[in-house]
Amino acid sequence: MFLRILSDPFAIVLVVLFFGASIFIHEYGHYIAARWRKLKIERFSIGFGPRLFGWKDKQGVDWRVSLFPLGGYVALPQLADLRGIEGAPDDEADPLPPISYADKMIVAAAGAFFNILFALGLGSILWVTGIPVSEQYESTTVGYVSSQLVDSDGMEREGPAIRAGIQPGDTILAIDDQPISNWEDITYAITTGVRRSASGNPKTDILVERAGEQLNLEVFPILDEFENIRRIGMAPANSLLIGDVMENSPAERAGLGKGDEIKAVNGEPVFHTVALSRLIRDNPEKELQLTIENDGNERVISLTPEQVIYNKAGDTTPMIGVRWQQVLDTRHYNPVAQVVDAVKVTFRVLGALIHPQSDVGIRNLSGPVGISYTLYVISQIGILEVLSIVVLINVNLAILNLLPIPVLDGGHMAFATIAKIRRKAIPANVIASAQGAFMLIFLMIFIYVTFFDVGRVRRNESAITEGEQSMDERVPIQFRGPVEKTIEDQPEQ
């Protein structure tokens, strides 16, 4: 399963570099703040638990990599008692002088601050270089609606979107009364939705515009077969822009060429390549009237799909003989806007996670395995896309670490604030017990999340392997063009 991943050392280096750097930057923020505030620093650790390897610097700080890759920490005995995490100290040193409330808050918040600075730095790079963005990402127009979806019980059911009356060409204006600006908004609004019907089933209210009229539609999402999150079965519109035409194909004979865009079939608009593929499959060897646009000029042509043999088993399928060209636009997003968007996404997911009416659960989160695999997959696209994901990861780290939970930075800040209000220090054994308990909880969550992360990796890699095997079975088609790649179902939401 992992052979394909291990065979790409450059991608592995990128994953280790950026994921490790995000953790290092966070902990380095604590380290710098502690040096500034003149706190005693014992250890700088990437990971928790037993020491694997490392070194000591001239100041006596133990720089180490530890066994459990759950994050990292800087051991600051004046800020936090780590006995609940690491057990009793090796030696009983002289008591250290207490530090001020301001020192505690500054040092505890410094890690998140450095993550935000790192995110802004990476965002600035993307602002200057620009990042390729698919037209589908920026679309709010429905391109394709699934007739069937598989639910969490493995049963095929009618697609919720098509059942509710959503049609290709509809423009999504709002979901659950929240305005929509791109397809990512649509995806998050559906998956993190919290509305339910009177019977307790998931429910989503979608405002669409169709032919100048606004319609309020009630949609009842199903829970996904694998992730157990809400889906309704629709995909964003994309341009049917021809990138290449196969030799001797029906498309070539009809005069289609690179740069032509298919706008309609038999007078009906088409908004997605999958929709055209289905039309061709449903009308084998029947003449189709295609409305074509190129450079503002429109024309209508006729062509008939041909049945062609596409694999060694002799199976046939109707094709017209074109390859699609993906439409990308380079966007220069303001770095502050990038961070703000990442903050919104993080709080949206956190809100869904704790909301009793949501279907988002801990199993839907990603741990180190899932994050690393995501970085690996994105690295196959390009380094700029990796930087964009790392911006989100760093904002995630900043916000999550500020939650008022023992072990996290926010927990240290909460303990310090409680002590400030009480005007009395919290007993060290209470803090140690709380940290030990929550460390155990985090370890169990880590194992639980990793189980589902590995499952996702296995499914994705198996699908890729099956696709490669399927391609190996392909044969040159009858009109002697290369294998057509236009009839690939695209991800649906």
PDB file of N, CA and C in Angstrom, residues 299-376:
ATOM      1  N   ARG A 299     -21.397  28.212 -32.827  1.00  0.00           N
ATOM      2  CA  ARG A 299     -21.826  27.420 -33.976  1.00  0.00           C
ATOM      3  C   ARG A 299     -22.411  26.109 -33.474  1.00  0.00           C
ATOM      4  N   VAL A 300     -23.144  25.434 -34.332  1.00  0.00           N
ATOM      5  CA  VAL A 300     -23.735  24.136 -33.996  1.00  0.00           C
ATOM      6  C   VAL A 300     -23.200  23.101 -34.966  1.00  0.00           C
ATOM      7  N   ILE A 301     -22.730  21.978 -34.416  1.00  0.00           N
ATOM      8  CA  ILE A 301     -22.223  20.896 -35.254  1.00  0.00           C
ATOM      9  C   ILE A 301     -22.964  19.612 -34.910  1.00  0.00           C
ATOM     10  N   SER A 302     -22.881  18.651 -35.822  1.00  0.00           N
ATOM     11  CA  SER A 302     -23.478  17.334 -35.591  1.00  0.00           C
ATOM     12  C   SER A 302     -22.375  16.298 -35.565  1.00  0.00           C
ATOM     13  N   LEU A 303     -22.471  15.369 -34.636  1.00  0.00           N
ATOM     14  CA  LEU A 303     -21.549  14.234 -34.625  1.00  0.00           C
ATOM     15  C   LEU A 303     -22.239  13.045 -33.974  1.00  0.00           C
ATOM     16  N   THR A 304     -21.717  11.876 -34.275  1.00  0.00           N
ATOM     17  CA  THR A 304     -22.264  10.635 -33.729  1.00  0.00           C
ATOM     18  C   THR A 304     -21.175   9.901 -32.973  1.00  0.00           C
ATOM     19  N   PRO A 305     -21.349   9.660 -31.670  1.00  0.00           N
ATOM     20  CA  PRO A 305     -20.343   8.905 -30.910  1.00  0.00           C
ATOM     21  C   PRO A 305     -20.124   7.525 -31.516  1.00  0.00           C
ATOM     22  N   GLU A 306     -18.907   7.037 -31.416  1.00  0.00           N
ATOM     23  CA  GLU A 306     -18.575   5.710 -31.932  1.00  0.00           C
ATOM     24  C   GLU A 306     -18.319   4.742 -30.791  1.00  0.00           C
ATOM     25  N   GLN A 307     -18.794   3.510 -30.967  1.00  0.00           N
ATOM     26  CA  GLN A 307     -18.460   2.450 -30.023  1.00  0.00           C
ATOM     27  C   GLN A 307     -17.019   2.025 -30.292  1.00  0.00           C
ATOM     28  N   VAL A 308     -16.185   2.078 -29.271  1.00  0.00           N
ATOM     29  CA  VAL A 308     -14.784   1.709 -29.438  1.00  0.00           C
ATOM     30  C   VAL A 308     -14.392   0.706 -28.370  1.00  0.00           C
ATOM     31  N   ILE A 309     -13.481  -0.182 -28.735  1.00  0.00           N
ATOM     32  CA  ILE A 309     -12.915  -1.120 -27.762  1.00  0.00           C
ATOM     33  C   ILE A 309     -11.867  -0.372 -26.950  1.00  0.00           C
ATOM     34  N   TYR A 310     -11.980  -0.451 -25.616  1.00  0.00           N
ATOM     35  CA  TYR A 310     -11.054   0.327 -24.793  1.00  0.00           C
ATOM     36  C   TYR A 310     -10.215  -0.516 -23.843  1.00  0.00           C
ATOM     37  N   ASN A 311     -10.438  -1.853 -23.804  1.00  0.00           N
ATOM     38  CA  ASN A 311      -9.574  -2.682 -22.952  1.00  0.00           C
ATOM     39  C   ASN A 311      -9.337  -4.041 -23.591  1.00  0.00           C
ATOM     40  N   LYS A 312      -8.436  -4.803 -22.990  1.00  0.00           N
ATOM     41  CA  LYS A 312      -8.039  -6.092 -23.549  1.00  0.00           C
ATOM     42  C   LYS A 312      -9.161  -7.116 -23.519  1.00  0.00           C
ATOM     43  N   ALA A 313     -10.162  -6.880 -22.667  1.00  0.00           N
ATOM     44  CA  ALA A 313     -11.294  -7.804 -22.592  1.00  0.00           C
ATOM     45  C   ALA A 313     -12.271  -7.594 -23.739  1.00  0.00           C
ATOM     46  N   GLY A 314     -12.058  -6.555 -24.524  1.00  0.00           N
ATOM     47  CA  GLY A 314     -12.927  -6.297 -25.664  1.00  0.00           C
ATOM     48  C   GLY A 314     -14.171  -5.494 -25.329  1.00  0.00           C
ATOM     49  N   ASP A 315     -14.220  -4.900 -24.138  1.00  0.00           N
ATOM     50  CA  ASP A 315     -15.370  -4.076 -23.765  1.00  0.00           C
ATOM     51  C   ASP A 315     -15.397  -2.806 -24.609  1.00  0.00           C
ATOM     52  N   THR A 316     -16.610  -2.339 -24.879  1.00  0.00           N
ATOM     53  CA  THR A 316     -16.756  -1.143 -25.709  1.00  0.00           C
ATOM     54  C   THR A 316     -17.504  -0.047 -24.955  1.00  0.00           C
ATOM     55  N   THR A 317     -17.298   1.170 -25.420  1.00  0.00           N
ATOM     56  CA  THR A 317     -18.019   2.325 -24.878  1.00  0.00           C
ATOM     57  C   THR A 317     -18.094   3.387 -25.962  1.00  0.00           C
ATOM     58  N   PRO A 318     -19.154   4.174 -25.992  1.00  0.00           N
ATOM     59  CA  PRO A 318     -19.235   5.238 -26.993  1.00  0.00           C
ATOM     60  C   PRO A 318     -18.342   6.415 -26.615  1.00  0.00           C
ATOM     61  N   MET A 319     -17.616   6.956 -27.593  1.00  0.00           N
ATOM     62  CA  MET A 319     -16.739   8.099 -27.374  1.00  0.00           C
ATOM     63  C   MET A 319     -16.851   9.071 -28.540  1.00  0.00           C
ATOM     64  N   ILE A 320     -16.502  10.342 -28.258  1.00  0.00           N
ATOM     65  CA  ILE A 320     -16.436  11.318 -29.347  1.00  0.00           C
ATOM     66  C   ILE A 320     -14.994  11.693 -29.661  1.00  0.00           C
ATOM     67  N   GLY A 321     -14.056  11.385 -28.739  1.00  0.00           N
ATOM     68  CA  GLY A 321     -12.640  11.568 -29.032  1.00  0.00           C
ATOM     69  C   GLY A 321     -12.057  12.919 -28.686  1.00  0.00           C
ATOM     70  N   VAL A 322     -12.318  13.402 -27.475  1.00  0.00           N
ATOM     71  CA  VAL A 322     -11.707  14.660 -27.038  1.00  0.00           C
ATOM     72  C   VAL A 322     -11.094  14.484 -25.653  1.00  0.00           C
ATOM     73  N   ARG A 323     -10.132  15.358 -25.353  1.00  0.00           N
ATOM     74  CA  ARG A 323      -9.605  15.464 -23.992  1.00  0.00           C
ATOM     75  C   ARG A 323      -9.906  16.873 -23.497  1.00  0.00           C
ATOM     76  N   TRP A 324     -10.230  16.954 -22.209  1.00  0.00           N
ATOM     77  CA  TRP A 324     -10.598  18.254 -21.648  1.00  0.00           C
ATOM     78  C   TRP A 324      -9.383  19.027 -21.158  1.00  0.00           C
ATOM     79  N   GLN A 325      -9.496  20.319 -21.218  1.00  0.00           N
ATOM     80  CA  GLN A 325      -8.462  21.204 -20.683  1.00  0.00           C
ATOM     81  C   GLN A 325      -8.980  21.840 -19.396  1.00  0.00           C
ATOM     82  N   GLN A 326      -8.226  21.661 -18.314  1.00  0.00           N
ATOM     83  CA  GLN A 326      -8.633  22.250 -17.046  1.00  0.00           C
ATOM     84  C   GLN A 326      -8.444  23.764 -17.090  1.00  0.00           C
ATOM     85  N   VAL A 327      -9.421  24.478 -16.572  1.00  0.00           N
ATOM     86  CA  VAL A 327      -9.365  25.942 -16.556  1.00  0.00           C
ATOM     87  C   VAL A 327      -8.866  26.395 -15.187  1.00  0.00           C
ATOM     88  N   LEU A 328      -7.701  27.020 -15.179  1.00  0.00           N
ATOM     89  CA  LEU A 328      -7.090  27.519 -13.946  1.00  0.00           C
ATOM     90  C   LEU A 328      -6.888  29.023 -14.047  1.00  0.00           C
ATOM     91  N   ASP A 329      -6.956  29.672 -12.913  1.00  0.00           N
ATOM     92  CA  ASP A 329      -6.687  31.106 -12.859  1.00  0.00           C
ATOM     93  C   ASP A 329      -5.740  31.359 -11.693  1.00  0.00           C
ATOM     94  N   THR A 330      -4.746  32.190 -11.895  1.00  0.00           N
ATOM     95  CA  THR A 330      -3.795  32.500 -10.826  1.00  0.00           C
ATOM     96  C   THR A 330      -4.359  33.609  -9.953  1.00  0.00           C
ATOM     97  N   ARG A 331      -4.485  33.307  -8.660  1.00  0.00           N
ATOM     98  CA  ARG A 331      -5.043  34.262  -7.708  1.00  0.00           C
ATOM     99  C   ARG A 331      -3.975  34.728  -6.723  1.00  0.00           C
ATOM    100  N   HIS A 332      -3.982  36.002  -6.415  1.00  0.00           N
ATOM    101  CA  HIS A 332      -3.038  36.585  -5.456  1.00  0.00           C
ATOM    102  C   HIS A 332      -3.827  37.001  -4.213  1.00  0.00           C
ATOM    103  N   TYR A 333      -4.053  36.037  -3.338  1.00  0.00           N
ATOM    104  CA  TYR A 333      -4.840  36.302  -2.137  1.00  0.00           C
ATOM    105  C   TYR A 333      -3.997  37.012  -1.084  1.00  0.00           C
ATOM    106  N   ASN A 334      -4.572  38.045  -0.487  1.00  0.00           N
ATOM    107  CA  ASN A 334      -3.913  38.772   0.595  1.00  0.00           C
ATOM    108  C   ASN A 334      -3.581  37.806   1.736  1.00  0.00           C
ATOM    109  N   PRO A 335      -2.353  37.851   2.292  1.00  0.00           N
ATOM    110  CA  PRO A 335      -1.981  36.905   3.350  1.00  0.00           C
ATOM    111  C   PRO A 335      -2.875  36.995   4.579  1.00  0.00           C
ATOM    112  N   VAL A 336      -3.307  38.202   4.928  1.00  0.00           N
ATOM    113  CA  VAL A 336      -4.217  38.339   6.074  1.00  0.00           C
ATOM    114  C   VAL A 336      -5.543  37.649   5.771  1.00  0.00           C
ATOM    115  N   ALA A 337      -6.030  37.804   4.531  1.00  0.00           N
ATOM    116  CA  ALA A 337      -7.279  37.149   4.142  1.00  0.00           C
ATOM    117  C   ALA A 337      -7.127  35.630   4.182  1.00  0.00           C
ATOM    118  N   GLN A 338      -5.951  35.128   3.791  1.00  0.00           N
ATOM    119  CA  GLN A 338      -5.711  33.687   3.855  1.00  0.00           C
ATOM    120  C   GLN A 338      -5.806  33.183   5.291  1.00  0.00           C
ATOM    121  N   VAL A 339      -5.187  33.912   6.211  1.00  0.00           N
ATOM    122  CA  VAL A 339      -5.222  33.507   7.620  1.00  0.00           C
ATOM    123  C   VAL A 339      -6.636  33.616   8.176  1.00  0.00           C
ATOM    124  N   VAL A 340      -7.337  34.686   7.837  1.00  0.00           N
ATOM    125  CA  VAL A 340      -8.713  34.863   8.316  1.00  0.00           C
ATOM    126  C   VAL A 340      -9.601  33.728   7.814  1.00  0.00           C
ATOM    127  N   ASP A 341      -9.453  33.346   6.541  1.00  0.00           N
ATOM    128  CA  ASP A 341     -10.231  32.232   5.997  1.00  0.00           C
ATOM    129  C   ASP A 341      -9.923  30.938   6.739  1.00  0.00           C
ATOM    130  N   ALA A 342      -8.643  30.712   7.042  1.00  0.00           N
ATOM    131  CA  ALA A 342      -8.254  29.506   7.776  1.00  0.00           C
ATOM    132  C   ALA A 342      -8.840  29.510   9.186  1.00  0.00           C
ATOM    133  N   VAL A 343      -8.887  30.679   9.812  1.00  0.00           N
ATOM    134  CA  VAL A 343      -9.503  30.798  11.145  1.00  0.00           C
ATOM    135  C   VAL A 343     -10.986  30.435  11.069  1.00  0.00           C
ATOM    136  N   LYS A 344     -11.677  30.936  10.041  1.00  0.00           N
ATOM    137  CA  LYS A 344     -13.103  30.648   9.882  1.00  0.00           C
ATOM    138  C   LYS A 344     -13.340  29.151   9.699  1.00  0.00           C
ATOM    139  N   VAL A 345     -12.520  28.514   8.867  1.00  0.00           N
ATOM    140  CA  VAL A 345     -12.658  27.075   8.637  1.00  0.00           C
ATOM    141  C   VAL A 345     -12.444  26.307   9.937  1.00  0.00           C
ATOM    142  N   THR A 346     -11.404  26.683  10.687  1.00  0.00           N
ATOM    143  CA  THR A 346     -11.091  25.985  11.929  1.00  0.00           C
ATOM    144  C   THR A 346     -12.231  26.094  12.932  1.00  0.00           C
ATOM    145  N   PHE A 347     -12.768  27.295  13.110  1.00  0.00           N
ATOM    146  CA  PHE A 347     -13.862  27.472  14.067  1.00  0.00           C
ATOM    147  C   PHE A 347     -15.148  26.807  13.581  1.00  0.00           C
ATOM    148  N   ARG A 348     -15.345  26.768  12.263  1.00  0.00           N
ATOM    149  CA  ARG A 348     -16.528  26.092  11.736  1.00  0.00           C
ATOM    150  C   ARG A 348     -16.480  24.604  12.062  1.00  0.00           C
ATOM    151  N   VAL A 349     -15.316  23.990  11.872  1.00  0.00           N
ATOM    152  CA  VAL A 349     -15.171  22.563  12.167  1.00  0.00           C
ATOM    153  C   VAL A 349     -15.270  22.314  13.671  1.00  0.00           C
ATOM    154  N   LEU A 350     -14.615  23.159  14.478  1.00  0.00           N
ATOM    155  CA  LEU A 350     -14.699  23.009  15.933  1.00  0.00           C
ATOM    156  C   LEU A 350     -16.140  23.154  16.416  1.00  0.00           C
ATOM    157  N   GLY A 351     -16.857  24.123  15.851  1.00  0.00           N
ATOM    158  CA  GLY A 351     -18.250  24.316  16.232  1.00  0.00           C
ATOM    159  C   GLY A 351     -19.094  23.100  15.914  1.00  0.00           C
ATOM    160  N   ALA A 352     -18.870  22.521  14.724  1.00  0.00           N
ATOM    161  CA  ALA A 352     -19.616  21.318  14.346  1.00  0.00           C
ATOM    162  C   ALA A 352     -19.249  20.139  15.231  1.00  0.00           C
ATOM    163  N   LEU A 353     -17.983  20.078  15.629  1.00  0.00           N
ATOM    164  CA  LEU A 353     -17.507  18.956  16.441  1.00  0.00           C
ATOM    165  C   LEU A 353     -18.202  18.902  17.798  1.00  0.00           C
ATOM    166  N   ILE A 354     -18.485  20.058  18.379  1.00  0.00           N
ATOM    167  CA  ILE A 354     -19.079  20.080  19.718  1.00  0.00           C
ATOM    168  C   ILE A 354     -20.594  20.280  19.689  1.00  0.00           C
ATOM    169  N   HIS A 355     -21.161  20.558  18.510  1.00  0.00           N
ATOM    170  CA  HIS A 355     -22.607  20.793  18.435  1.00  0.00           C
ATOM    171  C   HIS A 355     -23.350  19.461  18.489  1.00  0.00           C
ATOM    172  N   PRO A 356     -24.348  19.329  19.354  1.00  0.00           N
ATOM    173  CA  PRO A 356     -25.046  18.039  19.505  1.00  0.00           C
ATOM    174  C   PRO A 356     -25.844  17.614  18.276  1.00  0.00           C
ATOM    175  N   GLN A 357     -26.201  18.569  17.391  1.00  0.00           N
ATOM    176  CA  GLN A 357     -26.991  18.235  16.209  1.00  0.00           C
ATOM    177  C   GLN A 357     -26.132  17.951  14.979  1.00  0.00           C
ATOM    178  N   SER A 358     -24.823  18.098  15.119  1.00  0.00           N
ATOM    179  CA  SER A 358     -23.915  17.880  13.989  1.00  0.00           C
ATOM    180  C   SER A 358     -23.598  16.397  13.830  1.00  0.00           C
ATOM    181  N   ASP A 359     -23.212  16.025  12.607  1.00  0.00           N
ATOM    182  CA  ASP A 359     -22.772  14.648  12.349  1.00  0.00           C
ATOM    183  C   ASP A 359     -21.258  14.552  12.250  1.00  0.00           C
ATOM    184  N   VAL A 360     -20.555  15.655  12.482  1.00  0.00           N
ATOM    185  CA  VAL A 360     -19.093  15.650  12.474  1.00  0.00           C
ATOM    186  C   VAL A 360     -18.608  15.102  13.804  1.00  0.00           C
ATOM    187  N   GLY A 361     -17.695  14.122  13.753  1.00  0.00           N
ATOM    188  CA  GLY A 361     -17.167  13.515  14.966  1.00  0.00           C
ATOM    189  C   GLY A 361     -15.655  13.478  14.959  1.00  0.00           C
ATOM    190  N   ILE A 362     -15.103  12.972  16.045  1.00  0.00           N
ATOM    191  CA  ILE A 362     -13.644  12.880  16.162  1.00  0.00           C
ATOM    192  C   ILE A 362     -13.065  12.033  15.036  1.00  0.00           C
ATOM    193  N   ARG A 363     -13.816  11.024  14.578  1.00  0.00           N
ATOM    194  CA  ARG A 363     -13.325  10.159  13.510  1.00  0.00           C
ATOM    195  C   ARG A 363     -13.069  10.929  12.215  1.00  0.00           C
ATOM    196  N   ASN A 364     -13.694  12.082  12.053  1.00  0.00           N
ATOM    197  CA  ASN A 364     -13.517  12.875  10.836  1.00  0.00           C
ATOM    198  C   ASN A 364     -12.310  13.799  10.891  1.00  0.00           C
ATOM    199  N   LEU A 365     -11.655  13.870  12.057  1.00  0.00           N
ATOM    200  CA  LEU A 365     -10.460  14.695  12.182  1.00  0.00           C
ATOM    201  C   LEU A 365      -9.254  13.971  11.606  1.00  0.00           C
ATOM    202  N   SER A 366      -8.190  14.704  11.370  1.00  0.00           N
ATOM    203  CA  SER A 366      -6.942  14.114  10.884  1.00  0.00           C
ATOM    204  C   SER A 366      -5.857  14.300  11.930  1.00  0.00           C
ATOM    205  N   GLY A 367      -5.107  13.233  12.185  1.00  0.00           N
ATOM    206  CA  GLY A 367      -3.949  13.291  13.060  1.00  0.00           C
ATOM    207  C   GLY A 367      -2.686  13.424  12.230  1.00  0.00           C
ATOM    208  N   PRO A 368      -1.533  13.160  12.834  1.00  0.00           N
ATOM    209  CA  PRO A 368      -0.268  13.265  12.094  1.00  0.00           C
ATOM    210  C   PRO A 368      -0.236  12.429  10.815  1.00  0.00           C
ATOM    211  N   VAL A 369      -0.822  11.214  10.855  1.00  0.00           N
ATOM    212  CA  VAL A 369      -0.826  10.362   9.659  1.00  0.00           C
ATOM    213  C   VAL A 369      -1.661  11.002   8.556  1.00  0.00           C
ATOM    214  N   GLY A 370      -2.868  11.451   8.906  1.00  0.00           N
ATOM    215  CA  GLY A 370      -3.742  12.060   7.911  1.00  0.00           C
ATOM    216  C   GLY A 370      -3.188  13.353   7.353  1.00  0.00           C
ATOM    217  N   ILE A 371      -2.627  14.186   8.226  1.00  0.00           N
ATOM    218  CA  ILE A 371      -2.048  15.455   7.774  1.00  0.00           C
ATOM    219  C   ILE A 371      -0.853  15.203   6.859  1.00  0.00           C
ATOM    220  N   SER A 372      -0.010  14.255   7.251  1.00  0.00           N
ATOM    221  CA  SER A 372       1.168  13.939   6.437  1.00  0.00           C
ATOM    222  C   SER A 372       0.757  13.405   5.071  1.00  0.00           C
ATOM    223  N   TYR A 373      -0.268  12.551   5.044  1.00  0.00           N
ATOM    224  CA  TYR A 373      -0.716  11.996   3.764  1.00  0.00           C
ATOM    225  C   TYR A 373      -1.330  13.094   2.891  1.00  0.00           C
ATOM    226  N   THR A 374      -2.081  14.000   3.510  1.00  0.00           N
ATOM    227  CA  THR A 374      -2.643  15.119   2.750  1.00  0.00           C
ATOM    228  C   THR A 374      -1.534  15.957   2.127  1.00  0.00           C
ATOM    229  N   LEU A 375      -0.495  16.243   2.910  1.00  0.00           N
ATOM    230  CA  LEU A 375       0.645  16.992   2.374  1.00  0.00           C
ATOM    231  C   LEU A 375       1.302  16.227   1.231  1.00  0.00           C
ATOM    232  N   TYR A 376       1.406  14.904   1.378  1.00  0.00           N
ATOM    233  CA  TYR A 376       2.009  14.085   0.319  1.00  0.00           C
ATOM    234  C   TYR A 376       1.186  14.178  -0.967  1.00  0.00           C
TER     235      TYR A 376
END
